[in-house]
Coordinates of C-alpha atoms and ligand atoms in Angstrom, one line a residue:
Chain S
X1 CA 10.5 -14.3 -35.2
X2 CA 12.1 -14.5 -31.8
X3 CA 12.0 -11.2 -30.1
X4 CA 13.8 -10.3 -26.9
X5 CA 11.5 -10.0 -23.8
X6 CA 14.1 -9.2 -21.2
X7 CA 17.7 -8.2 -21.7
X8 CA 20.0 -7.7 -18.8
X9 CA 23.6 -6.5 -19.4
X10 CA 26.3 -6.1 -16.8
X11 CA 23.8 -5.7 -13.9
X12 CA 25.2 -5.0 -10.5
X13 CA 22.9 -4.6 -7.5
X14 CA 24.1 -3.7 -4.1
X15 CA 22.6 -2.9 -0.7
X16 CA 25.0 -0.5 1.0
X17 CA 27.9 -2.9 1.5
X18 CA 26.4 -6.2 0.4
X19 CA 26.7 -6.9 -3.2
X20 CA 23.7 -9.1 -4.2
X21 CA 24.4 -9.3 -7.9
X22 CA 27.6 -8.6 -9.9
X23 CA 27.9 -8.2 -13.6
X24 CA 24.9 -10.3 -14.5
X25 CA 24.0 -10.6 -18.2
X26 CA 21.5 -12.8 -19.9
X27 CA 18.6 -12.5 -22.3
X28 CA 15.3 -14.3 -22.6
X29 CA 12.9 -14.4 -25.6
X30 CA 9.2 -13.9 -25.7
X31 CA 7.2 -17.0 -25.1
X32 CA 9.9 -18.7 -23.0
X33 CA 9.9 -19.9 -19.4
X34 CA 13.1 -19.4 -17.4
X35 CA 13.9 -20.8 -14.0
X36 CA 16.3 -18.8 -11.8
X37 CA 18.1 -21.2 -9.5
X38 CA 20.7 -20.7 -6.8
X39 CA 21.3 -21.0 -3.1
X40 CA 19.8 -18.7 -0.5
X41 CA 21.2 -15.2 -0.8
X42 CA 22.4 -15.8 -4.3
X43 CA 20.5 -12.7 -5.5
X44 CA 17.4 -14.2 -7.2
X45 CA 14.9 -11.9 -5.5
X46 CA 17.2 -9.0 -6.0
X47 CA 17.2 -9.7 -9.7
X48 CA 13.4 -9.5 -9.8
X49 CA 13.4 -6.3 -7.7
X50 CA 15.7 -4.7 -10.1
X51 CA 13.6 -5.8 -13.1
X52 CA 10.5 -4.1 -11.6
X53 CA 12.3 -1.0 -10.3
X54 CA 12.1 -1.8 -6.6
X55 CA 15.9 -1.5 -6.3
X56 CA 18.1 0.7 -8.4
X57 CA 21.0 -1.1 -10.1
X58 CA 24.4 0.2 -9.3
X59 CA 25.6 -0.5 -12.8
X60 CA 24.2 -2.2 -15.9
X61 CA 21.4 -2.0 -18.3
X62 CA 18.0 -3.6 -18.2
X63 CA 15.7 -3.6 -21.2
X64 CA 12.1 -5.0 -21.0
X65 CA 10.5 -5.4 -24.3
X66 CA 13.0 -2.9 -25.5
X67 CA 12.0 -0.4 -22.8
X68 CA 13.7 1.0 -19.7
X69 CA 12.4 -0.4 -16.4
X70 CA 10.4 2.8 -15.6
X71 CA 8.7 2.8 -19.0
X72 CA 7.9 -0.9 -18.8
X73 CA 5.6 -0.5 -15.7
X74 CA 2.3 -2.1 -16.5
X75 CA 3.8 -4.7 -18.8
X76 CA 5.0 -6.8 -15.9
X77 CA 3.1 -8.9 -13.4
X78 CA 5.2 -9.6 -10.3
X79 CA 4.5 -12.0 -7.4
X80 CA 7.1 -11.3 -4.7
X81 CA 8.5 -14.0 -2.5
X82 CA 6.7 -12.5 0.5
X83 CA 3.8 -10.2 -0.1
X84 CA 4.2 -7.0 1.8
X85 CA 0.6 -5.9 1.8
X86 CA -1.5 -4.3 4.5
X87 CA -3.5 -7.2 5.8
X88 CA -5.9 -5.1 7.8
X89 CA -7.9 -4.2 4.6
X90 CA -11.3 -5.9 4.7
X91 CA -10.8 -7.2 1.1
X92 CA -12.1 -10.4 -0.3
X93 CA -10.2 -12.8 -2.6
X94 CA -12.3 -11.4 -5.4
X95 CA -11.4 -7.8 -4.5
X96 CA -7.7 -8.7 -4.6
X97 CA -7.8 -10.6 -7.9
X98 CA -10.0 -7.8 -9.5
X99 CA -7.2 -5.4 -8.6
X100 CA -5.2 -7.1 -11.4
X101 CA -7.7 -5.6 -13.9
X102 CA -7.1 -2.1 -12.7
X103 CA -5.2 -0.8 -15.7
X104 CA -7.2 -2.6 -18.3
X105 CA -10.5 -1.3 -16.9
X106 CA -9.1 2.2 -16.7
X107 CA -9.9 5.2 -14.5
X108 CA -13.4 6.1 -13.4
X109 CA -14.7 2.6 -14.0
X110 CA -15.1 -0.2 -11.7
X111 CA -14.4 -3.9 -12.3
X112 CA -17.7 -5.7 -13.0
X113 CA -18.7 -8.4 -10.6
X114 CA -18.9 -10.9 -13.4
X115 CA -15.7 -9.8 -15.1
X116 CA -14.6 -12.9 -17.1
X117 CA -10.9 -12.4 -16.6
X118 CA -11.3 -12.3 -12.9
X119 CA -13.5 -15.4 -12.7
X120 CA -11.2 -17.3 -15.1
X121 CA -8.2 -16.5 -12.9
X122 CA -10.0 -17.6 -9.8
X123 CA -11.0 -20.8 -11.6
X124 CA -7.5 -21.6 -12.8
X125 CA -6.0 -21.2 -9.3
X126 CA -8.8 -23.2 -7.7
X127 CA -10.0 -20.3 -5.6
X128 CA -13.6 -19.9 -7.0
X129 CA -15.2 -21.4 -3.9
X130 CA -13.1 -19.0 -1.7
X131 CA -13.7 -15.8 -3.6
X132 CA -15.9 -14.2 -0.9
X133 CA -13.5 -15.0 1.9
X134 CA -11.4 -12.2 3.3
X135 CA -7.8 -12.4 2.0
X136 CA -6.5 -12.2 5.6
X137 CA -8.5 -15.2 6.5
X138 CA -6.9 -17.6 4.0
X139 CA -4.1 -20.0 4.6
X140 CA -0.6 -19.1 3.5
X141 CA -0.8 -21.3 0.4
X142 CA -4.2 -19.9 -0.5
X143 CA -3.0 -16.4 -0.2
X144 CA 0.0 -17.2 -2.4
X145 CA -2.5 -18.5 -5.0
X146 CA -4.7 -15.4 -4.7
X147 CA -1.7 -13.2 -5.6
X148 CA -0.9 -15.5 -8.5
X149 CA -4.5 -15.2 -9.6
X150 CA -4.2 -11.4 -9.5
X151 CA -1.1 -11.6 -11.7
X152 CA -3.0 -13.9 -14.2
X153 CA -5.9 -11.4 -14.3
X154 CA -3.4 -8.6 -15.1
X155 CA -2.7 -10.1 -18.5
X156 CA 0.8 -8.7 -18.5
X157 CA 3.4 -9.6 -21.1
X158 CA 6.0 -10.7 -18.6
X159 CA 5.5 -12.7 -15.4
X160 CA 8.0 -12.6 -12.6
X161 CA 7.2 -15.2 -10.0
X162 CA 9.5 -15.4 -7.0
X163 CA 9.2 -18.9 -5.6
X164 CA 5.6 -19.5 -6.6
X165 CA 6.0 -23.2 -5.7
X166 CA 7.0 -22.7 -2.1
X167 CA 4.2 -23.4 0.3
X168 CA 1.6 -24.6 -2.2
X169 CA 0.2 -28.2 -2.3
X170 CA 0.8 -30.7 -5.1
X171 CA -2.5 -30.1 -6.8
X172 CA -1.9 -26.4 -6.9
X173 CA 1.6 -27.0 -8.2
X174 CA 0.1 -29.0 -11.1
X175 CA -2.4 -26.3 -11.8
X176 CA 0.4 -23.7 -11.8
X177 CA 2.4 -25.7 -14.4
X178 CA -0.7 -25.9 -16.5
X179 CA -1.2 -22.2 -16.3
X180 CA 2.5 -21.6 -17.2
X181 CA 2.2 -23.9 -20.3
X182 CA -0.8 -22.0 -21.4
X183 CA 1.0 -18.7 -20.9
X184 CA 3.9 -19.9 -23.0
X185 CA 1.5 -21.1 -25.7
X186 CA 0.0 -17.6 -26.0
X187 CA 3.4 -16.0 -26.1
X188 CA 3.8 -14.7 -22.6
X189 CA 7.3 -14.7 -21.0
X190 CA 7.8 -16.2 -17.6
X191 CA 10.7 -16.0 -15.2
X192 CA 10.4 -17.7 -11.9
X193 CA 12.7 -18.7 -9.1
X194 CA 12.6 -22.2 -7.6
X195 CA 14.6 -24.4 -5.3
X196 CA 13.2 -27.6 -6.6
X197 CA 14.3 -28.7 -10.0
X198 CA 14.5 -32.4 -9.5
X199 CA 11.3 -33.3 -11.3
X200 CA 10.5 -30.1 -13.3
X201 CA 13.7 -29.0 -15.0
X202 CA 12.6 -30.3 -18.4
X203 CA 9.7 -27.9 -18.3
X204 CA 12.0 -24.9 -18.6
X205 CA 13.4 -23.3 -21.8
X206 CA 16.3 -21.7 -19.8
X207 CA 17.9 -22.1 -16.5
X208 CA 19.7 -19.1 -14.9
X209 CA 22.1 -20.5 -12.3
X210 CA 23.1 -17.7 -9.9
X211 CA 25.5 -17.2 -7.1
X212 CA 25.6 -13.5 -7.0
X213 CA 27.1 -13.9 -10.5
X214 CA 25.9 -15.9 -13.4
X215 CA 27.3 -19.4 -13.0
X216 CA 25.6 -20.6 -16.1
X217 CA 22.7 -19.7 -18.4
X218 CA 21.1 -21.7 -21.1
X219 CA 19.1 -24.9 -21.7
X220 CA 18.7 -27.2 -18.7
X221 CA 21.0 -29.9 -20.2
X222 CA 23.7 -27.3 -20.7
X223 CA 23.4 -25.6 -17.3
X224 CA 22.8 -28.5 -14.9
X225 CA 26.2 -30.1 -14.9
X226 CA 28.1 -31.3 -11.9
X227 CA 30.7 -28.6 -12.4
X228 CA 28.1 -25.8 -12.5
X229 CA 26.2 -27.1 -9.6
X230 CA 29.3 -27.4 -7.6
X231 CA 30.3 -23.8 -8.2
X232 CA 26.8 -22.6 -7.4
X233 CA 26.1 -24.7 -4.2
X234 CA 29.6 -25.7 -3.0
X235 CA 30.7 -29.3 -2.9
X236 CA 28.5 -30.6 0.0
X237 CA 25.2 -29.8 -1.6
X238 CA 26.4 -31.0 -5.0
X239 CA 26.3 -34.7 -4.2
X240 CA 22.6 -34.4 -3.5
X241 CA 21.9 -32.4 -6.6
X242 CA 23.9 -34.7 -8.7
X243 CA 21.9 -37.7 -7.7
X244 CA 18.6 -35.7 -7.9
X245 CA 19.0 -33.5 -11.0
X246 CA 22.0 -35.1 -12.7
X247 CA 20.6 -38.6 -12.8
X248 CA 17.3 -37.5 -14.3
X249 CA 19.0 -35.2 -16.7
X250 CA 20.9 -38.2 -18.0
X251 CA 24.1 -37.0 -16.6
X252 CA 26.4 -39.3 -14.7
Chain L
X1 CA -36.3 23.4 29.2
X2 CA -38.0 21.5 26.4
X3 CA -36.0 19.0 24.5
X4 CA -36.5 20.8 21.2
X5 CA -35.4 24.0 22.7
X6 CA -32.3 22.3 24.1
X7 CA -31.2 21.3 20.6
X8 CA -32.5 24.4 18.8
X9 CA -31.2 27.2 21.0
X10 CA -27.5 26.9 20.0
X11 CA -28.6 27.1 16.4
X12 CA -30.1 30.6 16.9
X13 CA -26.6 32.0 17.2
X14 CA -24.8 32.9 13.9
X15 CA -21.4 31.7 15.2
X16 CA -22.9 28.4 16.2
X17 CA -24.4 27.9 12.8
X18 CA -21.0 28.4 11.2
X19 CA -19.4 26.2 13.8
X20 CA -21.9 23.4 13.1
X21 CA -21.4 23.5 9.3
X22 CA -17.6 23.7 9.6
X23 CA -17.4 20.9 12.2
X24 CA -19.6 18.6 10.2
X25 CA -17.5 19.3 7.1
X26 CA -14.3 18.6 9.1
X27 CA -16.0 15.4 10.5
X28 CA -16.8 14.2 7.0
X29 CA -13.4 14.9 5.5
X30 CA -11.3 13.7 8.4
X31 CA -13.3 10.5 8.8
X32 CA -13.1 9.7 5.1
X33 CA -9.3 9.9 5.2
X34 CA -9.4 8.1 8.5
X35 CA -10.3 4.8 6.8
X36 CA -7.1 4.8 4.8
X37 CA -5.0 6.1 7.7
X38 CA -6.2 3.3 10.0
X39 CA -5.9 0.5 7.4
X40 CA -2.5 1.6 6.1
X41 CA -1.1 2.2 9.6
X42 CA -0.6 6.0 9.0
X43 CA -1.9 7.0 12.5
X44 CA 1.5 8.4 13.6
X45 CA 2.0 10.0 10.2
X46 CA -1.3 11.9 10.6
X47 CA -0.1 13.0 14.0
X48 CA 3.2 14.2 12.5
X49 CA 1.5 16.2 9.8
X50 CA -0.8 17.9 12.2
X51 CA 2.1 19.0 14.3
X52 CA 4.2 20.1 11.3
X53 CA 1.4 22.4 10.2
X54 CA 2.2 24.7 13.1
X55 CA 5.5 26.2 11.8
X56 CA 3.9 26.6 8.4
X57 CA 1.1 28.7 9.9
X58 CA 3.6 30.7 12.0
X59 CA 5.8 31.5 9.0
X60 CA 2.8 32.3 6.8
X61 CA 1.7 34.8 9.4
X62 CA 5.1 36.4 9.5
X63 CA 5.5 36.7 5.7
X64 CA 1.8 37.6 5.2
X65 CA 0.9 34.7 2.9
X66 CA -2.4 32.9 3.4
X67 CA -2.2 30.7 6.4
X68 CA -3.8 27.8 4.5
X69 CA -1.0 27.8 1.9
X70 CA 1.7 28.0 4.6
X71 CA 0.2 25.1 6.6
X72 CA -0.4 22.9 3.5
X73 CA 3.2 23.4 2.4
X74 CA 4.5 22.6 5.8
X75 CA 2.4 19.4 5.9
X76 CA 3.6 18.3 2.5
X77 CA 7.3 19.1 3.2
X78 CA 7.2 17.1 6.5
X79 CA 5.6 14.1 4.9
X80 CA 8.3 14.3 2.2
X81 CA 11.0 14.6 4.9
X82 CA 9.7 11.5 6.7
X83 CA 9.9 9.5 3.4
X84 CA 13.4 10.7 2.7
X85 CA 14.7 10.0 6.2
X86 CA 13.2 6.6 6.1
X87 CA 14.6 5.6 2.7
X88 CA 18.0 7.2 2.9
X89 CA 18.9 6.1 6.5
X90 CA 18.3 2.9 8.3
X91 CA 15.9 4.7 10.7
X92 CA 12.5 3.0 11.2
X93 CA 9.4 4.7 10.0
X94 CA 8.0 5.6 13.5
X95 CA 11.4 7.0 14.5
X96 CA 11.6 9.1 11.4
X97 CA 8.1 10.4 12.1
X98 CA 9.1 11.2 15.7
X99 CA 12.1 13.2 14.6
X100 CA 10.1 15.3 12.1
X101 CA 7.1 15.7 14.4
X102 CA 9.0 17.1 17.3
X103 CA 11.4 19.1 15.2
X104 CA 8.6 20.8 13.2
X105 CA 6.5 21.5 16.3
X106 CA 9.5 23.0 18.1
X107 CA 10.2 25.2 15.1
X108 CA 6.6 26.3 15.1
X109 CA 6.7 27.3 18.8
X110 CA 10.0 29.1 18.5
X111 CA 8.8 31.0 15.4
X112 CA 5.5 32.0 17.0
X113 CA 7.0 33.1 20.3
X114 CA 9.8 35.0 18.6
X115 CA 8.1 36.5 15.6
X116 CA 4.4 36.6 16.3
X117 CA 3.8 36.5 20.0
X118 CA 0.3 37.9 19.4
X119 CA -0.8 34.7 17.5
X120 CA -2.9 32.7 19.9
X121 CA -1.2 29.3 20.1
X122 CA -3.8 27.8 22.3
X123 CA -6.5 28.5 19.7
X124 CA -4.4 27.1 16.8
X125 CA -3.7 24.0 18.8
X126 CA -7.2 23.3 20.2
X127 CA -9.6 25.3 18.1
X128 CA -11.7 28.4 18.8
X129 CA -15.1 27.7 17.6
X130 CA -16.3 31.3 18.3
X131 CA -14.1 32.6 15.5
X132 CA -15.2 30.6 12.4
X133 CA -15.2 33.1 9.6
X134 CA -17.1 32.7 6.3
X135 CA -13.9 32.2 4.5
X136 CA -13.0 29.3 6.8
X137 CA -16.4 27.8 6.4
X138 CA -16.2 27.9 2.6
X139 CA -12.6 26.6 2.7
X140 CA -13.6 23.7 4.8
X141 CA -16.6 22.8 2.7
X142 CA -14.5 23.0 -0.4
X143 CA -11.8 20.7 1.0
X144 CA -14.4 18.2 2.2
X145 CA -16.0 18.2 -1.3
X146 CA -12.6 17.7 -2.9
X147 CA -11.8 14.8 -0.6
X148 CA -15.1 13.1 -1.2
X149 CA -14.8 13.6 -5.0
X150 CA -11.3 12.2 -5.1
X151 CA -12.3 9.1 -3.1
X152 CA -15.4 8.7 -5.1
X153 CA -13.6 8.9 -8.5
X154 CA -10.4 7.1 -7.7
X155 CA -11.3 4.6 -4.9
X156 CA -10.0 1.5 -6.6
X157 CA -6.6 3.2 -7.3
X158 CA -6.4 4.5 -3.7
X159 CA -7.2 1.1 -2.3
X160 CA -4.7 -0.7 -4.6
X161 CA -1.9 1.8 -3.7
X162 CA -2.5 1.8 0.0
X163 CA -3.1 -2.0 0.2
X164 CA -0.2 -3.0 -1.9
X165 CA 2.2 -0.3 -2.9
X166 CA 4.6 -2.6 -4.8
X167 CA 1.8 -4.0 -6.9
X168 CA 0.5 -0.5 -7.7
X169 CA 3.9 0.7 -8.8
X170 CA 4.6 -2.4 -10.9
X171 CA 1.1 -2.4 -12.4
X172 CA 1.8 1.2 -13.6
X173 CA -0.4 3.2 -11.3
X174 CA 1.0 6.7 -10.5
X175 CA 1.9 5.6 -7.0
X176 CA 3.9 8.7 -6.0
X177 CA 1.3 11.0 -7.2
X178 CA -1.4 9.1 -5.3
X179 CA 0.8 9.2 -2.2
X180 CA 1.3 12.9 -2.3
X181 CA -2.3 13.7 -3.1
X182 CA -3.2 11.8 0.1
X183 CA -0.6 13.7 2.1
X184 CA -1.9 17.0 0.7
X185 CA -5.4 16.0 1.7
X186 CA -4.3 15.1 5.3
X187 CA -2.6 18.4 5.5
X188 CA -5.7 20.3 4.2
X189 CA -7.9 18.4 6.7
X190 CA -5.6 19.6 9.5
X191 CA -5.8 23.2 8.3
X192 CA -9.5 23.0 7.8
X193 CA -9.9 21.9 11.4
X194 CA -8.0 24.9 12.7
X195 CA -11.0 26.7 14.1
X196 CA -13.2 23.9 15.3
X197 CA -11.0 21.1 16.7
X198 CA -7.6 22.6 16.3
X199 CA -4.5 21.0 14.7
X200 CA -3.7 18.7 17.6
X201 CA -7.1 17.2 18.3
X202 CA -8.0 16.8 14.7
X203 CA -5.8 13.7 15.0
X204 CA -8.7 12.2 17.0
X205 CA -11.0 12.6 13.9
X206 CA -8.2 11.3 11.6
X207 CA -7.9 8.1 13.6
X208 CA -10.8 7.3 15.8
X209 CA -13.7 7.1 13.3
X210 CA -11.8 4.7 11.0
X211 CA -10.8 2.6 14.0
X212 CA -14.4 2.4 15.2
X213 CA -15.5 1.5 11.7
X214 CA -12.8 -1.2 11.6
X215 CA -14.4 -2.8 14.7
X216 CA -17.8 -3.0 13.1
X217 CA -17.5 -3.1 9.3
X218 CA -17.5 -6.3 7.2
X219 CA -16.3 -4.6 4.0
X220 CA -14.6 -1.5 2.8
X221 CA -17.8 0.3 1.8
X222 CA -19.4 -0.3 5.2
X223 CA -16.2 1.0 6.7
X224 CA -16.4 4.3 4.9
X225 CA -20.1 4.7 5.8
X226 CA -19.6 3.9 9.5
X227 CA -16.5 6.1 9.7
X228 CA -18.2 9.1 8.2
X229 CA -21.2 8.5 10.5
X230 CA -18.9 8.5 13.5
X231 CA -17.2 11.7 12.2
X232 CA -20.4 13.6 11.8
X233 CA -21.9 12.4 15.1
X234 CA -18.8 13.4 17.0
X235 CA -18.8 16.8 15.5
X236 CA -22.5 17.4 16.3
X237 CA -22.6 16.0 19.9
X238 CA -19.2 17.6 20.6
X239 CA -20.4 21.0 19.6
X240 CA -23.5 20.8 21.8
X241 CA -21.4 19.7 24.7
X242 CA -19.0 22.6 24.0
X243 CA -21.9 25.0 24.0
X244 CA -23.6 23.9 27.2
X245 CA -20.4 23.1 29.1
X246 CA -18.6 26.2 27.8
X247 CA -15.7 23.9 27.1
X248 CA -13.2 23.8 24.3
X249 CA -14.9 22.4 21.2
X250 CA -11.7 20.6 20.1
X251 CA -11.8 18.8 23.4
X252 CA -15.5 17.9 23.4
X253 CA -15.5 16.7 19.8
X254 CA -12.4 14.5 20.4
X255 CA -13.9 13.1 23.6
X256 CA -17.1 12.3 21.9
X257 CA -15.2 10.4 19.2
X258 CA -13.3 8.5 21.8
X259 CA -16.5 7.7 23.7
X260 CA -18.1 6.3 20.5
X261 CA -15.1 4.1 20.0
X262 CA -15.3 2.6 23.4
X263 CA -19.0 2.2 23.2
X264 CA -18.6 0.3 19.9
X265 CA -15.8 -1.8 21.4
X266 CA -18.0 -2.8 24.4
X267 CA -21.0 -3.5 22.2
X268 CA -18.9 -5.8 20.1
X269 CA -17.5 -7.6 23.1
X270 CA -20.9 -8.0 24.6
X271 CA -22.5 -9.4 21.3
X272 CA -19.5 -11.6 20.7
X273 CA -19.7 -13.2 24.2
X274 CA -23.5 -13.5 23.9
X275 CA -23.0 -15.4 20.6
X276 CA -20.4 -17.7 22.0
X277 CA -22.4 -18.5 25.1
Ligands
LIG301 N1 16.9 -5.2 1.7 C1 18.1 -5.7 1.8 N2 19.1 -5.0 2.5 C2 20.3 -5.5 2.6 N3 20.7 -6.6 2.0 C3 19.8 -7.3 1.3 C4 18.5 -6.9 1.2 N4 17.8 -7.8 0.5 C5 18.7 -8.8 0.2 N5 19.9 -8.5 0.7 C6 21.2 -9.3 0.5 O1 21.4 -9.5 -0.8 C7 21.8 -10.8 -1.1 C8 20.8 -11.5 -2.0 O2 19.5 -11.6 -1.5 P1 18.3 -12.1 -2.3 O3 17.1 -11.9 -1.4 O4 18.3 -11.5 -3.6 O5 18.6 -13.7 -2.4 P2 17.7 -14.9 -2.9 O6 18.5 -15.6 -3.9 O7 16.4 -14.4 -3.3 O8 17.6 -15.8 -1.6 P3 16.5 -16.8 -1.1 O9 16.7 -18.1 -1.8 O10 16.7 -16.9 0.3 O11 15.2 -16.2 -1.4 C9 21.8 -11.5 0.3 O12 23.2 -11.6 0.7 C10 21.0 -10.6 1.2 O13 21.6 -10.6 2.5
LIG302 MG1 14.5 -14.8 -2.6

């Protein structure tokens, strides 16, 4: 049976005077992968922040696995667009990835040095050789992968990845798509933002095209039309997208 | 005078025995918190809480409630106020802290001079090691034990929350609870230091040991060990200096901590340049 993983209904998010999202509604099912697409400032990150309770919606309802946002804490793994962590901590890559296990291990216990989930997450993200490096001494792309590894180790139900492809190399990108396929296979739900659909749109079950409102939501073929892209990006950008995305999608 | 006598003589006085035990306990508890304060960038926050404790003490004296309680409440209220000002207005964190710090301190001075002119402000601010009572000794030891226990039991949660608050909250840790427990502990550390270092110079013990440890440590565990060692050493050397120089113990303890920091800094520079040569 299909069951709903995330249901958003009439969501409006505003920062004082700036309205980031207006009347956004959509739902995604368990075991699906959704790409959130839209120009800069279209409210993609704001959507994620609302889903994890980092910003309070002005209006609207969010249900995560049937629960309110505050009750769904612990069921979501979230990798923000920019990590706002305190880099002075002398933590290794292993330490950070092991943090993902904090809830599963429980209070008054420490994560074992040979914890399989942690080692598997390091392996999948290609960080095993770097696990004893300090997190602050990694490159930007490596840091990004370490936080993705922490999310994997979390074994959450729902994964929210804000631009996970930005700043990582081609090999890591391939690895990430392998990880995502694996997650879909075992029934996890993934929602991620991306700016690059040209080669990957077929991978996704749903595309949410945003421009502070929902321009379109549904399967890639349904969403990626000239008309929709024009209303999301404005006419100048469209030409490029049409040749990139449209052609591959069989649209002309 | 023989060396042994030099070190043992102060210990023959009852008040110095109490002072040593209390100072060492303050050293341990402040330097444990210091690691998190330094890594998380809460130095100014610690300063604000220490100043904010003053009106709490003054009002507690006026209304005849335990000073400890009044001080702790004031510390917590001020850390709460800082959070609210920061979130609800567009004021930066350090500005919010500055506003609360000066406001609370001014309130404390006005309250004391108006309502309780007999309360010795100088002693509250800078410590009066001659006056450590058994009650204060026990209180300080209890607070130190509580802080060590809390860090020992919940270290991974404390580290996760202070390193990455967004992660901690999304992963379902009780972030707000952890935050306020840490604030309460900083407030209690300030109050426990009342007699030995005073509420102003305790900031030296809340910041400097952790900063020294950050210079030298390779991982978090080392950082706690070095920080606590610096805290204890500062308390001990500081008290001897205070005894023989007849100087304010708050001043000598804080100065010792500062001297250790600069010594560590120089040692690190020298070894680094020796290696690169
Ligand atoms: N903290 C904030 N305070 C005020 N306005 C904000 C804040 N964060 C975002 N905004 C505004 O909300 C709108 C949506 O921003 P958001 O970060 O959600 O966009 P985005 O789609 O993620 O963009 P990008 O592709 O650049 O990551 C923008 O107009 C932005 O200016
Ligand atoms: Mg964004």
